[in-house]
Structure formats: C-alpha cells, structure tokens
PDB file of C-alpha atoms in Angstrom:
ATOM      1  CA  UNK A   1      11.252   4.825  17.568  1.00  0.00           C
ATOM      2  CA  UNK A   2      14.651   5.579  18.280  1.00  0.00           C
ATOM      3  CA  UNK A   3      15.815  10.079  17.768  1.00  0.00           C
ATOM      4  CA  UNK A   4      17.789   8.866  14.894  1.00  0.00           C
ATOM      5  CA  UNK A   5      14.806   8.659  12.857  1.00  0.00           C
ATOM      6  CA  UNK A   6      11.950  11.585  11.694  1.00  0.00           C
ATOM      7  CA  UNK A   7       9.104  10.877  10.474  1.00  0.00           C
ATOM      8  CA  UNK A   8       7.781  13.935   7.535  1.00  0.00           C
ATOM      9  CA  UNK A   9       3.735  14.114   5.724  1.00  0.00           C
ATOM     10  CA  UNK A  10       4.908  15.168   2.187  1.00  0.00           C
ATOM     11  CA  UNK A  11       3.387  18.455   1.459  1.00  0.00           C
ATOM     12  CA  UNK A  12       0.860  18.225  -2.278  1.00  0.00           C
ATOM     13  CA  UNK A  13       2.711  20.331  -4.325  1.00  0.00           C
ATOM     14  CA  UNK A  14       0.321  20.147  -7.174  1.00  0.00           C
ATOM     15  CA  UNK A  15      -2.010  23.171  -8.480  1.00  0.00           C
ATOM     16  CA  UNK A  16      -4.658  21.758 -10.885  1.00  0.00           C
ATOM     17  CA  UNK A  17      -4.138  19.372 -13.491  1.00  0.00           C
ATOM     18  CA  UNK A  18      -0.675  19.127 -13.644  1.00  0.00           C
ATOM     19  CA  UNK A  19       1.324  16.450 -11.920  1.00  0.00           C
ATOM     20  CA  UNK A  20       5.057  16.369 -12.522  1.00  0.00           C
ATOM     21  CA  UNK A  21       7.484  14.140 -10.383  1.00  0.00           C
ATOM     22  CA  UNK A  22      10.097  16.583 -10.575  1.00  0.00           C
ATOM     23  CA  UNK A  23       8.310  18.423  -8.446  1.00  0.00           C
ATOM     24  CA  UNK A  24       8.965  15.585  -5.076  1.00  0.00           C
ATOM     25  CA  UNK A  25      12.270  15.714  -5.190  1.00  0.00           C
ATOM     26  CA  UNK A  26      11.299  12.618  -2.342  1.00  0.00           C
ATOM     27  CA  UNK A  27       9.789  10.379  -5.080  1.00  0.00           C
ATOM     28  CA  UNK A  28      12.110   8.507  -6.760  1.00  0.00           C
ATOM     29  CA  UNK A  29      13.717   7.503  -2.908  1.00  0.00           C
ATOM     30  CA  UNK A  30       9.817   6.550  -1.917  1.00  0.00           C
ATOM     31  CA  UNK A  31       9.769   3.984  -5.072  1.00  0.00           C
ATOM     32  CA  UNK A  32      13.283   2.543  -4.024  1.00  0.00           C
ATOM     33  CA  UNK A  33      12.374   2.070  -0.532  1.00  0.00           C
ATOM     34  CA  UNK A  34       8.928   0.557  -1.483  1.00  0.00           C
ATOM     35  CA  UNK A  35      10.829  -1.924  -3.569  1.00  0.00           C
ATOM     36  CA  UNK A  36      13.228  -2.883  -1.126  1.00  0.00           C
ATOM     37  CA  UNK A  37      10.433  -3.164   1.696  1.00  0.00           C
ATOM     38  CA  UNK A  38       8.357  -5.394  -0.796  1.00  0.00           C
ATOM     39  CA  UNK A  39      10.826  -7.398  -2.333  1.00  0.00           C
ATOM     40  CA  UNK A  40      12.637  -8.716   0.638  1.00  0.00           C
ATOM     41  CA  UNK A  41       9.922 -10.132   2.867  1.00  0.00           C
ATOM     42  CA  UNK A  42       6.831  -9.596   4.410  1.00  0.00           C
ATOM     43  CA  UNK A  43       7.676  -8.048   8.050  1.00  0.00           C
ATOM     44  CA  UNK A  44       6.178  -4.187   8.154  1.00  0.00           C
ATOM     45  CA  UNK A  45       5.943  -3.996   4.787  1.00  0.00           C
ATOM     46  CA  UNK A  46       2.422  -4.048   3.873  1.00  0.00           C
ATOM     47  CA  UNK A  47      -0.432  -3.034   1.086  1.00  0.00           C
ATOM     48  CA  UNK A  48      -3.620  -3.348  -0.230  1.00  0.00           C
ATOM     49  CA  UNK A  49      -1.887  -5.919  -2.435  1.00  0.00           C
ATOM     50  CA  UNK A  50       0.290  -8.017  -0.123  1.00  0.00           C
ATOM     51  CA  UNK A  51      -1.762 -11.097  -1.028  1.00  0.00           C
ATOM     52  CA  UNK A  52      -0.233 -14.508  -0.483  1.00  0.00           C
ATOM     53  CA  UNK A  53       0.177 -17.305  -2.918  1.00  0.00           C
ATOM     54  CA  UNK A  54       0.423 -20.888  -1.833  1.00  0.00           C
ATOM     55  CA  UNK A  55       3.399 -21.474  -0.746  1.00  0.00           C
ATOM     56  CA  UNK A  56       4.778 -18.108  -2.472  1.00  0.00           C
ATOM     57  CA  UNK A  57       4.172 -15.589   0.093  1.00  0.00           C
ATOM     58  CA  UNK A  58       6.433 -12.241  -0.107  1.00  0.00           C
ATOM     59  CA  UNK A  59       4.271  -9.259  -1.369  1.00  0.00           C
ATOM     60  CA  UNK A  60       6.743  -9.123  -5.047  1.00  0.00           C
ATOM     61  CA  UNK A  61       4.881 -12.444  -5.409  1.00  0.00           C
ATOM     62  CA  UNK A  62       1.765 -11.114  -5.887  1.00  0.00           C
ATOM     63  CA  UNK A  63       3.107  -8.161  -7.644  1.00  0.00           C
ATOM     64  CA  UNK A  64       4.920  -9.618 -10.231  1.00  0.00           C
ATOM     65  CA  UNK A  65       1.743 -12.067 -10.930  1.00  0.00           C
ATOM     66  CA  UNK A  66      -0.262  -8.764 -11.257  1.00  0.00           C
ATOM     67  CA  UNK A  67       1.676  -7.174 -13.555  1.00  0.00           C
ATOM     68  CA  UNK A  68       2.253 -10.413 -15.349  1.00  0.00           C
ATOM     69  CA  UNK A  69       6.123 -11.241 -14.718  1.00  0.00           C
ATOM     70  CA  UNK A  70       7.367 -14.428 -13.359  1.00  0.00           C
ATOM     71  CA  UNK A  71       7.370 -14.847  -9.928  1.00  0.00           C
ATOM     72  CA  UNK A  72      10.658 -16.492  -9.299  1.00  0.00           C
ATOM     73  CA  UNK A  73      12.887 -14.010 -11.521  1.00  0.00           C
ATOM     74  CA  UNK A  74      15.603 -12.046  -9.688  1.00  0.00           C
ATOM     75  CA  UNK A  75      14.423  -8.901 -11.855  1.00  0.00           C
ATOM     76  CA  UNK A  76      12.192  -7.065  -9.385  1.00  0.00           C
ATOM     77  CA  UNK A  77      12.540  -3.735 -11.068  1.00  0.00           C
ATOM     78  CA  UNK A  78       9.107  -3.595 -11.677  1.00  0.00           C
ATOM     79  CA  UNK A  79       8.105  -3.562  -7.879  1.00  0.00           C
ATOM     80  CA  UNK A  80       8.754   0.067  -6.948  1.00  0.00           C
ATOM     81  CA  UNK A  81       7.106   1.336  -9.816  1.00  0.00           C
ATOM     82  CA  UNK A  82       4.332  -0.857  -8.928  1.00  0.00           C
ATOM     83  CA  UNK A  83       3.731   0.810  -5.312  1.00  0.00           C
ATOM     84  CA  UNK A  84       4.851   3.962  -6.812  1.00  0.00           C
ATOM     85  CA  UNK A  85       1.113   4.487  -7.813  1.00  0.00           C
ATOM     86  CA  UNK A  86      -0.318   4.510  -4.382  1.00  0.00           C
ATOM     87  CA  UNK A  87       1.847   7.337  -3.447  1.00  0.00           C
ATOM     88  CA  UNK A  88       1.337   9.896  -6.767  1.00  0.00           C
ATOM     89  CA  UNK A  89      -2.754   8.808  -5.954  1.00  0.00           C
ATOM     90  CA  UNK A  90      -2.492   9.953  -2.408  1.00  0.00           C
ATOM     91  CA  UNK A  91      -0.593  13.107  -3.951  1.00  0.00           C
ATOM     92  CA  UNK A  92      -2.881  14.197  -6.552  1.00  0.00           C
ATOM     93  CA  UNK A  93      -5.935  13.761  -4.967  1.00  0.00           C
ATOM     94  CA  UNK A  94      -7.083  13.334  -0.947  1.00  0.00           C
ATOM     95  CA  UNK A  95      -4.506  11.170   0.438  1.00  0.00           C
ATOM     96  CA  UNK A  96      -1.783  11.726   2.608  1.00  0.00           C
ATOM     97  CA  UNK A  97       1.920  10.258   2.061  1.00  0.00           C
ATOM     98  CA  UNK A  98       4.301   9.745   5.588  1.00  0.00           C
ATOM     99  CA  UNK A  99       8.058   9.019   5.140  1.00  0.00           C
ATOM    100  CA  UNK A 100      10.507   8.004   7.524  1.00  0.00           C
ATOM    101  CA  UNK A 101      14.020   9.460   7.386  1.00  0.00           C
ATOM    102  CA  UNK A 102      17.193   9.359   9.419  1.00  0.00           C
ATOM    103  CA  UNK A 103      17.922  12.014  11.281  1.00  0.00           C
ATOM    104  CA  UNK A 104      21.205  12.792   9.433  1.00  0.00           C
ATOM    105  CA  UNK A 105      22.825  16.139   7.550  1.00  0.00           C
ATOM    106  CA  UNK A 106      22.012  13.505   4.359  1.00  0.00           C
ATOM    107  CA  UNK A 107      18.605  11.741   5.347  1.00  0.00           C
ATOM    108  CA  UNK A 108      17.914   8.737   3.943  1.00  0.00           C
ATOM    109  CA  UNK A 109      14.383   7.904   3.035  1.00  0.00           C
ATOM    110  CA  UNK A 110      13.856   4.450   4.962  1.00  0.00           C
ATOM    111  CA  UNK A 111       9.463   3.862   4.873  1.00  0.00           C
ATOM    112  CA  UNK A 112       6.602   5.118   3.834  1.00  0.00           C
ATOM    113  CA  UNK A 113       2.612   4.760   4.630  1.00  0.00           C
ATOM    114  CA  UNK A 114       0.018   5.780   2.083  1.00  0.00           C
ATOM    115  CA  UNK A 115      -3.469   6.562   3.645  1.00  0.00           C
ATOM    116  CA  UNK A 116      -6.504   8.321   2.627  1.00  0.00           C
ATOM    117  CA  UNK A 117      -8.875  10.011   4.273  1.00  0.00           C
ATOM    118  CA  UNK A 118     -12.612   9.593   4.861  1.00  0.00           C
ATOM    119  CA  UNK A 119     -14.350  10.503   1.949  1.00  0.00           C
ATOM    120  CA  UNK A 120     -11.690   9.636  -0.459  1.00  0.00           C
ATOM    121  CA  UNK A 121     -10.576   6.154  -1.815  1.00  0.00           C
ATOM    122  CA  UNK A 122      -7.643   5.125  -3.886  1.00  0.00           C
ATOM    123  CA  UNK A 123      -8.683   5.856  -7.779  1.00  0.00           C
ATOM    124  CA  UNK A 124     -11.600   7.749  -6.670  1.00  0.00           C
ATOM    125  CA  UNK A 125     -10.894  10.908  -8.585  1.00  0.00           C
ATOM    126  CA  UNK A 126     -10.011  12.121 -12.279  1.00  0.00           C
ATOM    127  CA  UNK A 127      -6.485  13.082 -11.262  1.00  0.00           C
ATOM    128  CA  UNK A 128      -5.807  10.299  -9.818  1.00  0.00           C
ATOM    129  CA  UNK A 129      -6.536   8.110 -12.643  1.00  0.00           C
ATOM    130  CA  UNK A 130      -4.981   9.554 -15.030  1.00  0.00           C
ATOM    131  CA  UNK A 131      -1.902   9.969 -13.526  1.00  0.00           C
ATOM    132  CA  UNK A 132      -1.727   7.115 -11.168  1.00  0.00           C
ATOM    133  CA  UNK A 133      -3.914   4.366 -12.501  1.00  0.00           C
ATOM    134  CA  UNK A 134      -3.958   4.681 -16.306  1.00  0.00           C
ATOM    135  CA  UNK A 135      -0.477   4.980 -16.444  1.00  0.00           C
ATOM    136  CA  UNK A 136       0.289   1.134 -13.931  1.00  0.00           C
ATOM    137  CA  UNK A 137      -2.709  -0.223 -16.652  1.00  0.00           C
ATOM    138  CA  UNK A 138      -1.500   0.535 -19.728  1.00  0.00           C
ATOM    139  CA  UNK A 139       1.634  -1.554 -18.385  1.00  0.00           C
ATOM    140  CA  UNK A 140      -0.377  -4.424 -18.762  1.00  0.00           C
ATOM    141  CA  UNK A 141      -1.058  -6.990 -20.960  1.00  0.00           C
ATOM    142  CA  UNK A 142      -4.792  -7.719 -22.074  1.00  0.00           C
ATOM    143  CA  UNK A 143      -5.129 -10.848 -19.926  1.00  0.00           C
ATOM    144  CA  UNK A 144      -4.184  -8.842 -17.251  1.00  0.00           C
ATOM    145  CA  UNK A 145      -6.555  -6.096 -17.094  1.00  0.00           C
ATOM    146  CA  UNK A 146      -9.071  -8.834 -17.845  1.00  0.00           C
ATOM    147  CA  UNK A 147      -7.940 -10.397 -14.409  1.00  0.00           C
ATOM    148  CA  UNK A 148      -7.823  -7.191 -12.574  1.00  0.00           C
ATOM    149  CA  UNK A 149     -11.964  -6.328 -13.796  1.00  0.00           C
ATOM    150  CA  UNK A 150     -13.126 -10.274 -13.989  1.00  0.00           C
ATOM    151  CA  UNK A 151     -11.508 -11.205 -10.548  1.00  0.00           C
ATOM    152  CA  UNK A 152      -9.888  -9.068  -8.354  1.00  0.00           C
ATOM    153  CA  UNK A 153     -12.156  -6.322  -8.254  1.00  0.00           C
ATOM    154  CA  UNK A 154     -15.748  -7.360  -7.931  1.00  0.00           C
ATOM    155  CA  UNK A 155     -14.348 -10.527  -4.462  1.00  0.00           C
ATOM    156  CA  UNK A 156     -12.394  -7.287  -3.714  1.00  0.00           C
ATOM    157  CA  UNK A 157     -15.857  -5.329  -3.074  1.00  0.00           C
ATOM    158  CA  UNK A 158     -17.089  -8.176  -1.685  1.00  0.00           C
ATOM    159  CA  UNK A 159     -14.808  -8.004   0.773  1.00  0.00           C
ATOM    160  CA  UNK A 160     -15.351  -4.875   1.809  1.00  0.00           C
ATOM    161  CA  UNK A 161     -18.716  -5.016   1.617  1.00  0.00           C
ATOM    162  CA  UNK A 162     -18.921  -8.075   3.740  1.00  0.00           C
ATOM    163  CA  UNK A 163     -16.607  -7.196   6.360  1.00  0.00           C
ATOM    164  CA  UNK A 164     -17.396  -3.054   6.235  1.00  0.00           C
ATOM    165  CA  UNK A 165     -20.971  -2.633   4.828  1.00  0.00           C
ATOM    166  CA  UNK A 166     -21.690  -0.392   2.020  1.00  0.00           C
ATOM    167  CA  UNK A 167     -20.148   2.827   1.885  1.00  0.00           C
ATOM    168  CA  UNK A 168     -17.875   2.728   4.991  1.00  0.00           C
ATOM    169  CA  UNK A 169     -14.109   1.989   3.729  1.00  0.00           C
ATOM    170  CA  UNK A 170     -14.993   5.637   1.518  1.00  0.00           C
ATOM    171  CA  UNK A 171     -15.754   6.632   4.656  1.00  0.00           C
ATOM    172  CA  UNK A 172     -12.806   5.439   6.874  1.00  0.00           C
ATOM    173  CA  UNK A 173      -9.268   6.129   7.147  1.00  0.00           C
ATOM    174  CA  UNK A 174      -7.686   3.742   5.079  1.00  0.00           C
ATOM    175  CA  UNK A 175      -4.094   1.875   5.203  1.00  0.00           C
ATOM    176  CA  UNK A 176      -3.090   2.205   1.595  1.00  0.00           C
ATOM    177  CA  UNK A 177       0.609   0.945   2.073  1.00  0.00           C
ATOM    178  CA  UNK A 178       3.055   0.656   4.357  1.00  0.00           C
ATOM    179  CA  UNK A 179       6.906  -0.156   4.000  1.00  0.00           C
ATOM    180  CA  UNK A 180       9.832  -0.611   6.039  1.00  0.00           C
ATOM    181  CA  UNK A 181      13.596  -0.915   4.122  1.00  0.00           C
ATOM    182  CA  UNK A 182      14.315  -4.128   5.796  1.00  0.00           C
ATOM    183  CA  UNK A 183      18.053  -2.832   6.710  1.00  0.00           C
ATOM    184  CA  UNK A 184      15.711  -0.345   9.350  1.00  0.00           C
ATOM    185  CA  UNK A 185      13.376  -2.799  10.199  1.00  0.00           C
ATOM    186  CA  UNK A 186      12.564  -3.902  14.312  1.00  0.00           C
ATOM    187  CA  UNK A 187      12.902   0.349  15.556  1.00  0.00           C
ATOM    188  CA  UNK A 188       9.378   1.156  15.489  1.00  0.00           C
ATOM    189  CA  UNK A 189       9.248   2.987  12.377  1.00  0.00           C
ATOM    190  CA  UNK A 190       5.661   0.997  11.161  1.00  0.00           C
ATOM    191  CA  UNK A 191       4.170   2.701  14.212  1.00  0.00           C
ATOM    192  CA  UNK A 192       5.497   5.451  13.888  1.00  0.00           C
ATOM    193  CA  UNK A 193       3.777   6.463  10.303  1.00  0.00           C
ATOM    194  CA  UNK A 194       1.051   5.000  11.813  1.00  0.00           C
ATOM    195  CA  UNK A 195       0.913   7.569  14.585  1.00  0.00           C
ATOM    196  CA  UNK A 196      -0.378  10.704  12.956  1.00  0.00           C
ATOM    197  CA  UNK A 197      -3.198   9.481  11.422  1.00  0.00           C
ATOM    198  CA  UNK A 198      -4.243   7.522  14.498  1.00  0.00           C
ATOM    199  CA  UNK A 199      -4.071  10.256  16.693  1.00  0.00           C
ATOM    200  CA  UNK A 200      -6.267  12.678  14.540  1.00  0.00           C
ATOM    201  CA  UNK A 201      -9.011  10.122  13.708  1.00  0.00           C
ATOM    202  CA  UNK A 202     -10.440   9.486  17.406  1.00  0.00           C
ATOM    203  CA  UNK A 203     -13.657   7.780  16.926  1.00  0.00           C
ATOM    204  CA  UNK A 204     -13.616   7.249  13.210  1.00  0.00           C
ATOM    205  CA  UNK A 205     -13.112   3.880  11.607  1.00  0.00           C
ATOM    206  CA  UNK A 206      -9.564   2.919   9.899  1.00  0.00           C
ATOM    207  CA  UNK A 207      -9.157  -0.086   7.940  1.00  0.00           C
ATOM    208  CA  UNK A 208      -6.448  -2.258   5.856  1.00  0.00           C
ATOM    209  CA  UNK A 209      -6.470  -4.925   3.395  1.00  0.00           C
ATOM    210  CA  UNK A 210      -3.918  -8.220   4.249  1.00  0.00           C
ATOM    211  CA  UNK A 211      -2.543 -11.442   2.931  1.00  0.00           C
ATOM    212  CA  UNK A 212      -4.598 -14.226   4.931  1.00  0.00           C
ATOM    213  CA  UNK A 213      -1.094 -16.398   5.565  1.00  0.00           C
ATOM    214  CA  UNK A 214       0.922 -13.331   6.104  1.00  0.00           C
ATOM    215  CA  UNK A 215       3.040 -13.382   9.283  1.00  0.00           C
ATOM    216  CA  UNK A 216       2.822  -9.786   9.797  1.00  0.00           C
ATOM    217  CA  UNK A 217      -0.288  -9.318  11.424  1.00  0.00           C
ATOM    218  CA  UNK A 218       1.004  -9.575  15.192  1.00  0.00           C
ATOM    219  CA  UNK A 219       2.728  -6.115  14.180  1.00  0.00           C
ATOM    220  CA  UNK A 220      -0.935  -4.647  13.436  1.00  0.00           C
ATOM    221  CA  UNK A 221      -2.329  -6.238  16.470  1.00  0.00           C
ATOM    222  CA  UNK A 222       0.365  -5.408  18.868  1.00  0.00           C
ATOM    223  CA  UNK A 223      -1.027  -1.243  17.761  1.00  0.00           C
ATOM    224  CA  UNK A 224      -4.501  -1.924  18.302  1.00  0.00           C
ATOM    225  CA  UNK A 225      -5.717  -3.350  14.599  1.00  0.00           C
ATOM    226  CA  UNK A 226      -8.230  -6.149  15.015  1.00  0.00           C
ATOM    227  CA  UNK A 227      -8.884  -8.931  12.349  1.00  0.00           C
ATOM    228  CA  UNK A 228     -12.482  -8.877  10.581  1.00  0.00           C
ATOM    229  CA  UNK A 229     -14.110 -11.915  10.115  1.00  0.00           C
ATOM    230  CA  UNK A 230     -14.759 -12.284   6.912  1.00  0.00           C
ATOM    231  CA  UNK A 231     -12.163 -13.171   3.713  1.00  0.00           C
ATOM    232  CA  UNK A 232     -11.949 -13.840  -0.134  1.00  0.00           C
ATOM    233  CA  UNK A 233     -10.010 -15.860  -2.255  1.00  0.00           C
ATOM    234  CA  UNK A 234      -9.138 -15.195  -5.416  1.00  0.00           C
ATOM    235  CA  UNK A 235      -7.909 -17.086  -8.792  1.00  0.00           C
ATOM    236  CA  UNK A 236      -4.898 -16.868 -11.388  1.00  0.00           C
ATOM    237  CA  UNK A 237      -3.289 -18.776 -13.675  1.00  0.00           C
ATOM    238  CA  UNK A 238      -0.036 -18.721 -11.470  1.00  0.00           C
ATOM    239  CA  UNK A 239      -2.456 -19.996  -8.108  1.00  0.00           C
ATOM    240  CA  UNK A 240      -4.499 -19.038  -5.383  1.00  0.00           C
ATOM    241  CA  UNK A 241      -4.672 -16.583  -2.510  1.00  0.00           C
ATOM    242  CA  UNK A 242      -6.436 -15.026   0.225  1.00  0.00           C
ATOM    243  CA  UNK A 243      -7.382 -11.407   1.527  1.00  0.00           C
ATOM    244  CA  UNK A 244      -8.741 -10.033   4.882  1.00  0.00           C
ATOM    245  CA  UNK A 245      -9.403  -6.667   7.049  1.00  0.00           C
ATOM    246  CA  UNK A 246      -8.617  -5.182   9.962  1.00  0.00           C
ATOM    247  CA  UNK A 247     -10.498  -1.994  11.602  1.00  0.00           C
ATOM    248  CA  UNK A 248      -9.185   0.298  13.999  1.00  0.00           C
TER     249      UNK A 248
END
C-alpha cells in the first residue's frame, strides 16, 4: 500500500442504547464509498451479499433484487444505504469497522472492511437489530421479507453449516464487507484492511461469504483465503445465483 494512504479502526462511540449517526462524523463518507465500490464492479469490493446472477454479476445486482428495485436502472441510490447496515451493526454491537483514507490535510475516505469477531455475528444482538436490521427491513416490501426468511436464510445456514459445522462462523472472525472506491483500486488497500485483523487472530478461523462466478477471488487467494468446497444456490423471481466460503 503506497504512504499516501492510512488505514483507521473507527472507535464505538456509543454508550447504551442510543445510536445516533451524528455521532461518526465518518459515516455518511463510509455509505458513499460503499456505493461507489459496489456499484461499479466487482474487483475488491466484496460482501456477504455479492451474489451473482446469471449473466448479471456486479454486487448492485444482487442488491437492488434484494431490496426489490430493478436491476438495470441507473438509480443506485439505494446501494450505500444498503451496505450502510453492516457498518452501524459492527458499531453498535461486537464488530469492528476499518477505513482507508488518503494521507492528505483533507482525507478522503476511499474503503472500508466490516468484520466481527469470534463470538459475535452480524444481527446477533438487540442493538444491532434495531438499529441496523429493522430499520434495512422495514424498507421492504412483503414479498421481500418473505424471500429473505423462505430462501435466503435457511440455504444461507446451510451453507455455513455445510462448509463450517455448527457453531463455528459465531466463532470465527468473519469478513462482513469489504470495498474499494474503484478510482483507488490496484494499491493494496483490500489487504491492507485486511491486515489488522489477520495479524491479531493467529490460529483462529476467519471466514467470508462470495459470489460463485465472481472474478474477485484471485485477490482473496493471492492473501492466503482458500475456497471451501461446498456452495448453495438460491431462487428469485429476477433469476438464479450462487454462494461459497473461504477460511483463513
């Protein structure tokens, strides 16, 4: 990673039940770069939910057939807002957010990776539910959260299950998301906010979620990521697509 670039773990700033954005003065830069990282392509920008459809295969794709938009309308406002709630989950309750700035008198927020720790999971606690979760739901139409409960979650858990065995991802480091603005792209920045985490968790099991046809897996392996054997496919309405792991 070249000096022109830092790389910063947010500090919580939350006491009790109280989350209020104002208080990351970082966030609303997080939620643009997320959007431009997952909007653009699929090269170090990555998620839980990059998932690959047919021959649609940028992670907006899946996003905007989550949240029930139309996949081939220039209107990708919804994206950031979308991977906004992996980041106020990792805030509010045992996660840890990395950003990547340049090294400038005005730094510019250019990534971000969302992980959790072992013994926490994404969703896991009240806080994070009702500030995070509840709030990306209620977006949603009816068909929707029907899709999200019917189908995604229980092949999700299978999965995991499959590839992990019961109880491990909780207990794992776990890749939540990770974006790259594409303009900052090819300087080592997905390592980077990769680095931390890595370098504390000797000997304990990280994992990520991937699209089965996406092309940025060589990045992952490259670091040390190996693919599990084991994948799912799941159903829509606007197609088909794939999911697999890789451990650490």
């Amino acid at each position: 990673m070249p000096s022109s670039y830092k790389i910063r773990k947010l500090i919580n700033p939350f006491v009790g039940d109280a989350f209020n954005p104002a208080s990351v003065p970082e966030l609303p830069a997080i939620r643009q770069v997320l959007a431009r990282a997952f909007s653009g392509g699929e090269i170090e920008a990555f998620s839980l939910l990059v998932i690959d459809f047919e021959c649609i295969i940028t992670p907006a794709a899946f996003v905007a057939v989550a949240t029930g938009h139309d996949p081939d309308d220039p209107d990708t406002s919804y994206v950031g807002p979308f991977y906004e709630a992996s980041v106020i989950a990792a805030l509010v309750g045992g996660g840890e957010v990395y950003i990547a700035e340049t090294d400038e008198t005005e730094k510019e927020i250019v990534g971000c990776a969302v992980w959790f720790g072992p013994g926490h999971s994404i969703y896991d606690s009240e806080a994070q539910r009702k500030y995070a979760l509840s709030p990306f739901m209620e977006r949603l139409s009816e068909e929707q959260r029907e899709w999200w409960q019917l189908e995604f979650v229980p092949k999700f858990r299978e999965l995991v299950k499959n590839n992990l065995g019961d109880g491990t991802k909780h207990n794992a480091w776990h890749l939540q998301t990770l974006g790259i603005d594409p303009a900052h792209r090819r300087k080592g920045l997905a390592k980077a906010l990769m680095q931390d985490v890595i370098a504390k968790s000797t000997g304990v099991l990280k994992c990520l979620e991937f699209g089965t046809e996406t092309s940025n897996l060589k990045i992952y392996q490259k670091i040390g990521w190996k693919q599990a054997e084991y994948s799912v496919d799941f159903n829509s309405r606007r197609g088909k697509c794939g999911m697999g792991v890789m451990t650490m």
